Coordinates of C-alpha atoms and ligand atoms in Angstrom, one line a residue:
X153 CA 15.5 79.7 -62.7
X154 CA 15.5 76.9 -60.3
X155 CA 15.9 77.5 -56.6
X156 CA 16.3 75.0 -53.8
X157 CA 15.5 75.9 -50.2
X158 CA 16.7 73.8 -47.3
X159 CA 14.6 73.5 -44.2
X160 CA 11.1 72.5 -43.2
X161 CA 9.6 75.4 -41.3
X162 CA 7.4 78.5 -41.7
X163 CA 10.6 80.4 -42.6
X164 CA 11.2 78.3 -45.7
X165 CA 7.6 78.7 -46.7
X166 CA 8.0 82.5 -46.2
X167 CA 11.2 82.6 -48.3
X168 CA 9.5 80.6 -51.1
X169 CA 6.3 82.8 -51.1
X170 CA 8.4 86.0 -51.3
X171 CA 10.5 84.7 -54.2
X172 CA 7.4 83.6 -56.1
X173 CA 5.6 86.9 -55.4
X174 CA 8.4 88.8 -57.1
X175 CA 9.1 86.3 -59.9
X176 CA 6.3 84.1 -61.1
X177 CA 8.5 82.1 -63.5
X178 CA 10.8 80.5 -61.0
X179 CA 10.7 76.9 -60.0
X180 CA 11.1 76.1 -56.3
X181 CA 12.4 72.9 -54.7
X182 CA 12.4 72.3 -51.0
X183 CA 14.2 69.8 -48.8
X184 CA 12.6 68.4 -46.8
X185 CA 9.9 71.2 -47.0
X186 CA 6.4 70.9 -45.4
X187 CA 2.7 70.8 -46.4
X188 CA 2.8 74.5 -47.3
X189 CA 6.0 74.4 -49.5
X190 CA 4.5 71.4 -51.4
X191 CA 1.8 73.8 -52.7
X192 CA 4.3 76.3 -54.1
X193 CA 7.1 74.0 -55.3
X194 CA 8.3 70.5 -55.1
X195 CA 9.4 68.8 -51.9
X196 CA 12.3 66.5 -52.5
X197 CA 11.2 63.1 -51.1
X198 CA 13.3 60.6 -49.2
X199 CA 16.2 61.3 -46.8
X200 CA 19.2 62.9 -48.3
X201 CA 22.7 63.6 -46.9
X202 CA 24.2 67.0 -47.8
X203 CA 26.4 65.2 -50.3
X204 CA 23.3 63.6 -51.9
X205 CA 21.7 67.1 -52.0
X206 CA 24.8 68.3 -53.9
X207 CA 24.3 65.5 -56.5
X208 CA 20.6 66.3 -56.7
X209 CA 21.3 70.0 -57.3
X210 CA 23.9 69.3 -59.9
X211 CA 21.8 66.7 -61.7
X212 CA 18.7 69.0 -61.7
X213 CA 20.6 72.1 -62.7
X214 CA 19.6 74.1 -59.6
X215 CA 20.7 77.7 -60.1
X216 CA 20.7 78.9 -56.5
X217 CA 20.3 77.1 -53.1
X218 CA 19.2 79.0 -50.0
X219 CA 20.0 77.4 -46.6
X220 CA 17.2 78.0 -44.1
X221 CA 18.1 75.7 -41.3
X222 CA 21.4 75.7 -39.4
X223 CA 21.4 71.9 -39.4
X224 CA 22.6 71.8 -43.0
X225 CA 25.2 74.5 -42.4
X226 CA 26.8 72.6 -39.6
X227 CA 27.0 69.5 -41.9
X228 CA 29.1 71.5 -44.3
X229 CA 26.5 71.9 -47.1
X230 CA 28.0 75.1 -48.4
X231 CA 31.5 73.7 -48.8
X232 CA 30.1 70.7 -50.6
X233 CA 28.0 72.8 -53.0
X234 CA 30.9 75.1 -53.6
X235 CA 33.1 72.1 -54.5
X236 CA 30.4 71.1 -57.0
X237 CA 30.5 74.7 -58.5
X238 CA 26.9 75.4 -57.3
X239 CA 25.7 78.7 -56.1
X240 CA 24.5 78.6 -52.5
X241 CA 23.6 81.2 -49.9
X242 CA 25.1 80.5 -46.4
X243 CA 28.4 80.4 -44.5
X244 CA 31.0 77.7 -45.2
X245 CA 31.7 75.3 -42.3
X246 CA 34.3 77.4 -40.5
X247 CA 32.1 80.5 -40.5
X248 CA 29.0 78.5 -39.4
X249 CA 31.0 77.8 -36.2
X250 CA 29.9 81.3 -35.2
X251 CA 26.6 79.7 -34.6
X252 CA 27.5 76.1 -33.9
X253 CA 30.3 76.6 -31.5
X254 CA 29.7 79.1 -28.7
X255 CA 33.3 79.1 -27.4
X256 CA 34.5 79.9 -30.9
X257 CA 32.0 82.7 -31.2
X258 CA 32.8 84.2 -27.8
X259 CA 36.5 84.1 -28.5
X260 CA 35.9 85.8 -31.8
X261 CA 33.9 88.5 -30.0
X262 CA 36.6 89.0 -27.4
X263 CA 39.4 89.2 -29.9
X264 CA 37.6 91.9 -31.9
X265 CA 36.3 94.0 -29.0
X266 CA 32.6 93.1 -29.8
X267 CA 30.5 94.0 -26.8
X268 CA 29.2 90.8 -25.2
X269 CA 28.4 89.8 -21.6
X270 CA 31.4 88.7 -19.5
X271 CA 32.0 84.9 -19.4
X272 CA 34.2 82.0 -18.3
X273 CA 34.7 78.7 -20.1
X274 CA 34.8 75.4 -18.2
X275 CA 35.8 71.9 -19.4
X276 CA 35.6 70.4 -15.9
X277 CA 32.5 70.1 -13.7
X278 CA 34.4 70.5 -10.4
X279 CA 36.0 73.8 -11.6
X280 CA 32.6 75.1 -12.7
X281 CA 31.1 74.2 -9.3
X282 CA 34.0 76.0 -7.5
X283 CA 33.5 79.0 -9.6
X284 CA 29.8 79.2 -8.6
X285 CA 30.7 79.4 -4.9
X286 CA 32.2 82.9 -5.6
X287 CA 29.4 84.1 -7.8
X288 CA 26.1 85.1 -6.3
X289 CA 24.4 86.9 -9.2
X290 CA 22.1 85.3 -11.9
X291 CA 23.9 83.6 -14.7
X292 CA 23.4 82.0 -18.0
X293 CA 24.8 78.5 -18.5
X294 CA 25.4 77.6 -22.1
X295 CA 26.5 74.4 -23.8
X296 CA 29.2 74.8 -26.3
X297 CA 27.2 73.2 -29.0
X298 CA 23.7 74.6 -29.8
X299 CA 21.8 71.5 -28.7
X300 CA 18.9 72.1 -31.0
X301 CA 18.4 75.6 -29.5
X302 CA 17.9 74.1 -26.0
X303 CA 21.4 74.5 -24.5
X304 CA 20.9 77.8 -22.6
X305 CA 19.8 77.7 -19.0
X306 CA 19.2 80.8 -16.9
X307 CA 19.9 80.2 -13.2
X308 CA 18.9 82.8 -10.6
X309 CA 20.2 81.0 -7.6
X310 CA 23.0 78.6 -6.6
X311 CA 20.7 75.6 -6.4
X312 CA 19.4 76.0 -9.9
X313 CA 22.9 76.7 -11.2
X314 CA 24.3 73.5 -9.6
X315 CA 21.3 71.5 -10.9
X316 CA 21.9 72.8 -14.5
X317 CA 25.6 72.1 -14.3
X318 CA 24.9 68.5 -13.2
X319 CA 22.4 68.0 -15.9
X320 CA 24.7 69.3 -18.6
X321 CA 28.1 68.1 -17.6
X322 CA 27.4 64.9 -15.6
X323 CA 24.1 63.6 -16.8
X324 CA 24.8 64.8 -20.4
X325 CA 21.3 65.9 -20.9
X326 CA 22.4 67.7 -24.1
X327 CA 24.9 65.0 -25.2
X328 CA 28.4 66.0 -26.3
X329 CA 27.4 69.6 -26.7
X330 CA 27.7 69.9 -22.9
X331 CA 31.3 68.7 -22.7
X332 CA 32.4 72.3 -22.5
X333 CA 30.3 75.1 -21.1
X334 CA 30.2 78.8 -20.8
X335 CA 29.0 80.6 -17.7
X336 CA 27.9 84.0 -18.7
X337 CA 26.9 87.1 -16.8
X338 CA 23.1 87.4 -16.9
X339 CA 21.9 90.8 -18.3
X340 CA 18.5 92.3 -17.6
X341 CA 17.0 94.0 -20.6
X342 CA 15.1 93.6 -23.9
X343 CA 16.1 91.2 -26.6
X344 CA 16.3 92.1 -30.2
X345 CA 17.1 90.1 -33.4
X346 CA 18.9 91.8 -36.2
X347 CA 19.1 89.7 -39.3
X348 CA 21.5 90.9 -42.0
X349 CA 22.8 89.9 -45.3
X350 CA 26.6 89.6 -45.6
X351 CA 28.0 89.8 -49.1
X352 CA 31.6 89.3 -48.1
X353 CA 32.3 93.0 -48.1
X354 CA 29.4 94.7 -46.3
X355 CA 26.8 93.6 -43.7
X356 CA 23.4 95.0 -44.6
X357 CA 20.9 94.8 -41.7
X358 CA 17.3 94.1 -42.2
X359 CA 14.6 95.8 -40.1
X360 CA 14.9 95.0 -36.4
X361 CA 12.7 92.1 -35.0
X362 CA 11.7 91.0 -31.5
X363 CA 11.3 87.2 -31.0
X364 CA 9.1 85.7 -28.2
X365 CA 11.0 82.6 -27.3
X366 CA 9.2 81.1 -24.3
X367 CA 6.1 78.9 -24.4
X368 CA 4.1 80.9 -21.9
X369 CA 3.0 84.5 -21.7
X370 CA 5.4 87.1 -20.0
X371 CA 8.4 85.0 -21.2
X372 CA 7.7 82.1 -18.7
X373 CA 8.2 78.4 -19.2
X374 CA 10.3 76.4 -21.6
X375 CA 12.3 77.7 -24.5
X376 CA 10.8 77.1 -27.9
X377 CA 11.9 77.7 -31.5
X378 CA 9.9 81.0 -31.2
X379 CA 6.2 81.6 -30.4
X380 CA 5.9 84.9 -32.3
X381 CA 7.7 88.0 -33.5
X382 CA 7.1 91.6 -34.2
X383 CA 8.9 94.0 -36.7
X384 CA 10.2 96.6 -36.1
X385 CA 11.4 96.0 -32.5
X386 CA 10.3 99.1 -30.5
X387 CA 13.4 98.9 -28.3
X388 CA 15.7 99.4 -31.3
X389 CA 15.8 103.2 -31.1
X390 CA 18.1 105.3 -33.1
X391 CA 20.6 105.5 -30.3
X392 CA 20.6 101.7 -29.9
X393 CA 21.2 101.3 -33.7
X394 CA 24.2 103.6 -33.5
X395 CA 25.6 101.8 -30.5
X396 CA 24.9 98.4 -32.2
X397 CA 26.7 99.5 -35.4
X398 CA 29.7 100.9 -33.6
X399 CA 30.2 98.3 -31.0
X400 CA 28.9 95.1 -32.6
X401 CA 28.3 95.3 -36.4
X402 CA 31.5 97.1 -37.5
X403 CA 34.0 95.1 -35.3
X404 CA 32.2 91.9 -36.5
X405 CA 32.8 92.9 -40.1
X406 CA 36.4 93.7 -39.4
X407 CA 36.9 90.4 -37.6
X408 CA 35.3 88.4 -40.3
X409 CA 37.5 89.9 -43.0
X410 CA 40.8 89.6 -40.9
X411 CA 40.0 86.0 -40.0
X412 CA 39.1 85.2 -43.6
X413 CA 35.7 84.1 -42.5
X414 CA 33.8 86.0 -45.2
X415 CA 30.9 84.3 -46.9
X416 CA 27.7 85.2 -48.8
X417 CA 24.8 84.5 -46.5
X418 CA 22.8 85.7 -43.5
X419 CA 24.2 86.8 -40.2
X420 CA 21.8 87.1 -37.3
X421 CA 22.8 89.2 -34.3
X422 CA 21.0 88.1 -31.1
X423 CA 21.1 91.2 -28.9
X424 CA 20.3 92.3 -25.3
X425 CA 19.4 95.9 -24.9
X426 CA 20.1 97.0 -21.3
X427 CA 19.2 100.5 -19.9
X428 CA 22.3 102.0 -21.4
X429 CA 24.1 99.6 -23.8
X430 CA 23.5 96.9 -26.3
X431 CA 25.3 93.6 -26.0
X432 CA 25.7 90.7 -28.4
X433 CA 24.5 87.4 -26.9
X434 CA 25.0 85.2 -29.9
X435 CA 25.4 85.0 -33.7
X436 CA 23.2 82.8 -35.9
X437 CA 24.3 82.3 -39.4
X438 CA 20.9 82.1 -41.0
X439 CA 17.5 83.9 -41.0
X440 CA 15.5 83.5 -37.8
X441 CA 12.3 81.5 -37.7
X442 CA 9.7 83.1 -37.1
X443 CA 11.5 86.4 -37.7
X444 CA 11.5 85.6 -41.5
X445 CA 7.7 85.4 -41.4
X446 CA 7.4 89.0 -40.2
X447 CA 10.3 90.4 -42.3
X448 CA 9.5 89.2 -45.8
X449 CA 5.9 90.6 -45.9
X450 CA 7.5 94.1 -45.4
X451 CA 10.3 93.7 -47.9
X452 CA 9.6 95.9 -50.9
X453 CA 12.7 95.0 -52.9
X454 CA 12.8 92.0 -55.1
X455 CA 14.6 89.3 -53.0
X456 CA 15.9 87.4 -56.0
X457 CA 17.5 90.6 -57.4
X458 CA 19.1 91.2 -54.0
X459 CA 20.6 87.7 -54.0
X460 CA 21.8 88.0 -57.6
X461 CA 23.4 91.4 -57.0
X462 CA 25.2 89.9 -54.0
X463 CA 26.6 87.0 -56.2
X464 CA 27.8 89.7 -58.6
X465 CA 29.4 91.6 -55.8
X466 CA 27.3 94.7 -56.5
X467 CA 26.3 96.9 -53.6
X468 CA 22.9 96.3 -52.2
X469 CA 20.2 98.4 -50.6
X470 CA 16.9 96.9 -49.4
X471 CA 13.6 98.9 -49.4
X472 CA 11.1 98.2 -46.7
X473 CA 7.4 99.1 -46.3
X474 CA 7.0 101.7 -43.5
X475 CA 4.6 99.3 -41.7
X476 CA 4.6 97.0 -38.7
X477 CA 4.1 93.2 -38.7
X478 CA 3.2 90.7 -36.1
X479 CA 3.4 86.9 -36.3
X480 CA 1.6 84.6 -33.9
X481 CA 2.6 81.0 -33.9
X482 CA -0.2 78.5 -33.5
X483 CA 1.1 75.4 -31.9
X484 CA 0.0 71.9 -30.7
X485 CA -0.7 72.0 -26.9
X486 CA 2.2 70.3 -25.1
X487 CA 4.9 71.7 -27.5
X488 CA 8.0 72.0 -26.9
X489 CA 7.6 68.7 -25.1
X490 CA 5.1 66.0 -25.9
X491 CA 2.1 66.8 -28.1
X492 CA -0.3 65.1 -30.4
X493 CA -0.4 65.5 -34.2
X494 CA -3.0 64.5 -36.8
X495 CA -5.7 67.0 -35.8
X496 CA -7.9 68.5 -38.4
X497 CA -7.4 72.2 -39.0
X498 CA -10.4 74.3 -40.1
X499 CA -10.4 77.9 -41.4
X500 CA -7.2 77.8 -43.3
X501 CA -8.6 77.7 -46.9
X502 CA -10.3 81.1 -46.5
X503 CA -7.6 82.8 -44.4
X504 CA -6.3 86.1 -45.8
X505 CA -2.6 86.3 -46.6
X506 CA 0.1 86.5 -45.2
X507 CA 0.3 83.3 -43.3
X508 CA 2.8 80.4 -43.4
X509 CA 2.6 76.7 -42.9
X510 CA 5.1 75.2 -40.4
X511 CA 3.8 71.8 -39.2
X512 CA 0.7 71.0 -41.2
X513 CA 0.0 68.9 -44.3
X514 CA -2.9 68.4 -46.6
X515 CA -4.4 64.9 -46.8
X516 CA -7.5 64.2 -48.9
X517 CA -8.3 67.9 -49.1
X518 CA -8.1 68.3 -45.3
X519 CA -5.4 70.2 -43.5
X520 CA -4.0 68.3 -40.5
X521 CA -1.4 69.1 -37.9
X522 CA 1.9 67.4 -38.2
X523 CA 4.3 69.1 -35.8
X524 CA 4.6 71.3 -32.7
X525 CA 4.6 74.6 -34.4
X526 CA 1.8 74.4 -36.8
X527 CA 0.9 77.8 -38.4
X528 CA 2.4 81.3 -38.5
X529 CA -0.4 83.9 -38.8
X530 CA 0.8 87.4 -39.7
X531 CA -0.9 90.8 -39.3
X532 CA 0.3 94.0 -41.0
X533 CA -0.6 97.5 -40.0
X534 CA 0.5 101.1 -39.8
X535 CA 1.1 100.6 -36.1
X536 CA 2.1 97.6 -34.0
X537 CA -1.4 97.6 -32.4
X538 CA -3.0 97.4 -35.8
X539 CA -0.7 94.6 -36.9
X540 CA -1.3 92.5 -33.7
X541 CA -5.0 93.0 -33.9
X542 CA -5.0 91.7 -37.5
X543 CA -2.8 88.7 -36.5
X544 CA -5.1 87.8 -33.6
X545 CA -8.3 88.4 -35.6
X546 CA -7.0 86.0 -38.2
X547 CA -5.8 83.5 -35.6
X548 CA -9.4 83.3 -34.2
X549 CA -10.5 81.9 -37.5
X550 CA -8.3 78.8 -37.2
X551 CA -9.3 75.9 -35.1
X552 CA -7.9 72.5 -34.3
X553 CA -8.0 70.3 -31.2
X554 CA -5.4 71.2 -28.6
X555 CA -4.6 74.5 -30.4
X556 CA -2.3 76.7 -28.2
X557 CA -0.9 80.2 -28.8
X558 CA 0.5 83.1 -26.7
X559 CA -1.9 86.0 -26.3
X560 CA 0.8 88.6 -25.6
X561 CA 2.8 88.8 -28.8
X562 CA 3.5 92.5 -29.5
X563 CA 2.0 93.7 -26.2
Ligands
LIG197 N1 13.7 82.7 -33.6 C1 15.0 82.4 -33.2 C2 15.8 81.6 -34.1 O1 15.5 81.5 -35.3 O2 16.9 81.1 -33.7

């Protein structure tokens, strides 16, 4: 069995480690991969377009491809692999628009009565500015395209809102993705990530997760790809799950089937839990990073069997450890803006599993930093407190110059 995993983060390392744990005889390939994935499989060298990846997979008789990063989805990798007759996990291009095109996603939510914050769409800067004059509450301004995860700006006053609109629509800070924007009601609450597997017939949710997106403690500062996660999310109580299933998951499934947007892949619901209701902020059409790094260590079921059952249209149930996990992301100081790489990392060779490499590589037997998010250190415990203690105890064993991490993951 040969499996190709597309992406270069800790998520892809976590998917690969989980597959190998369950099935020692598989061969893993990664594109582009990272220093961690090169130790458990083969990183495909050189730059490849998605078409070239299709040729690579065909020539090398890859059995299954798993898409980690959305970049490949938005380049139509699933459609190309399907045309080659190759098995691939991920949405085709039209369904990937649920993540890649926010106006498309919001229109889908509206059409199928999926509970989401109120919003308006603007194609013209003057109209958006006029709208602001009548609106005094906090808002979220979102670019239509995902702008590498940076195209959401929260504005709590008119000045900030005007500045954001100018940056997005006039100065084109996020390029073409800001040609159309969404102004959305700002909701106060707790965020949750529900990652699920969609087999074309059913949506099977994983355990709930909570992502810590901002660079600084107490959710302050710039947005990042994620500075840590915990599983399960303590705010996903039974009643929130029931509300989520009735008002978000079930109408989503109905809409996907009616619109012929079914696919075999992952669907990630980005939720906001307010004092009395749960709302859908966004869909992603992949597994979250670093959510994956906290979910896979708790998955008892054989992940490859789950994937194969889905391809055979069998019903799926996933078993989970009744434990908690906490992932702390160790990053290079300065991330998500400018930072230095090439720093020597110590403590990694004797670190207890689980942990995942994101931006580090091995050179002449030494680990060195190679990106903004460097390592994902995971603790597991009977309680969240135990899990976070283990994660932070392990994190203390790692050192490199300019190491930065948030101290409040799971607090
Ligand atoms: N952790 C958020 C994401 O993967 O988009």
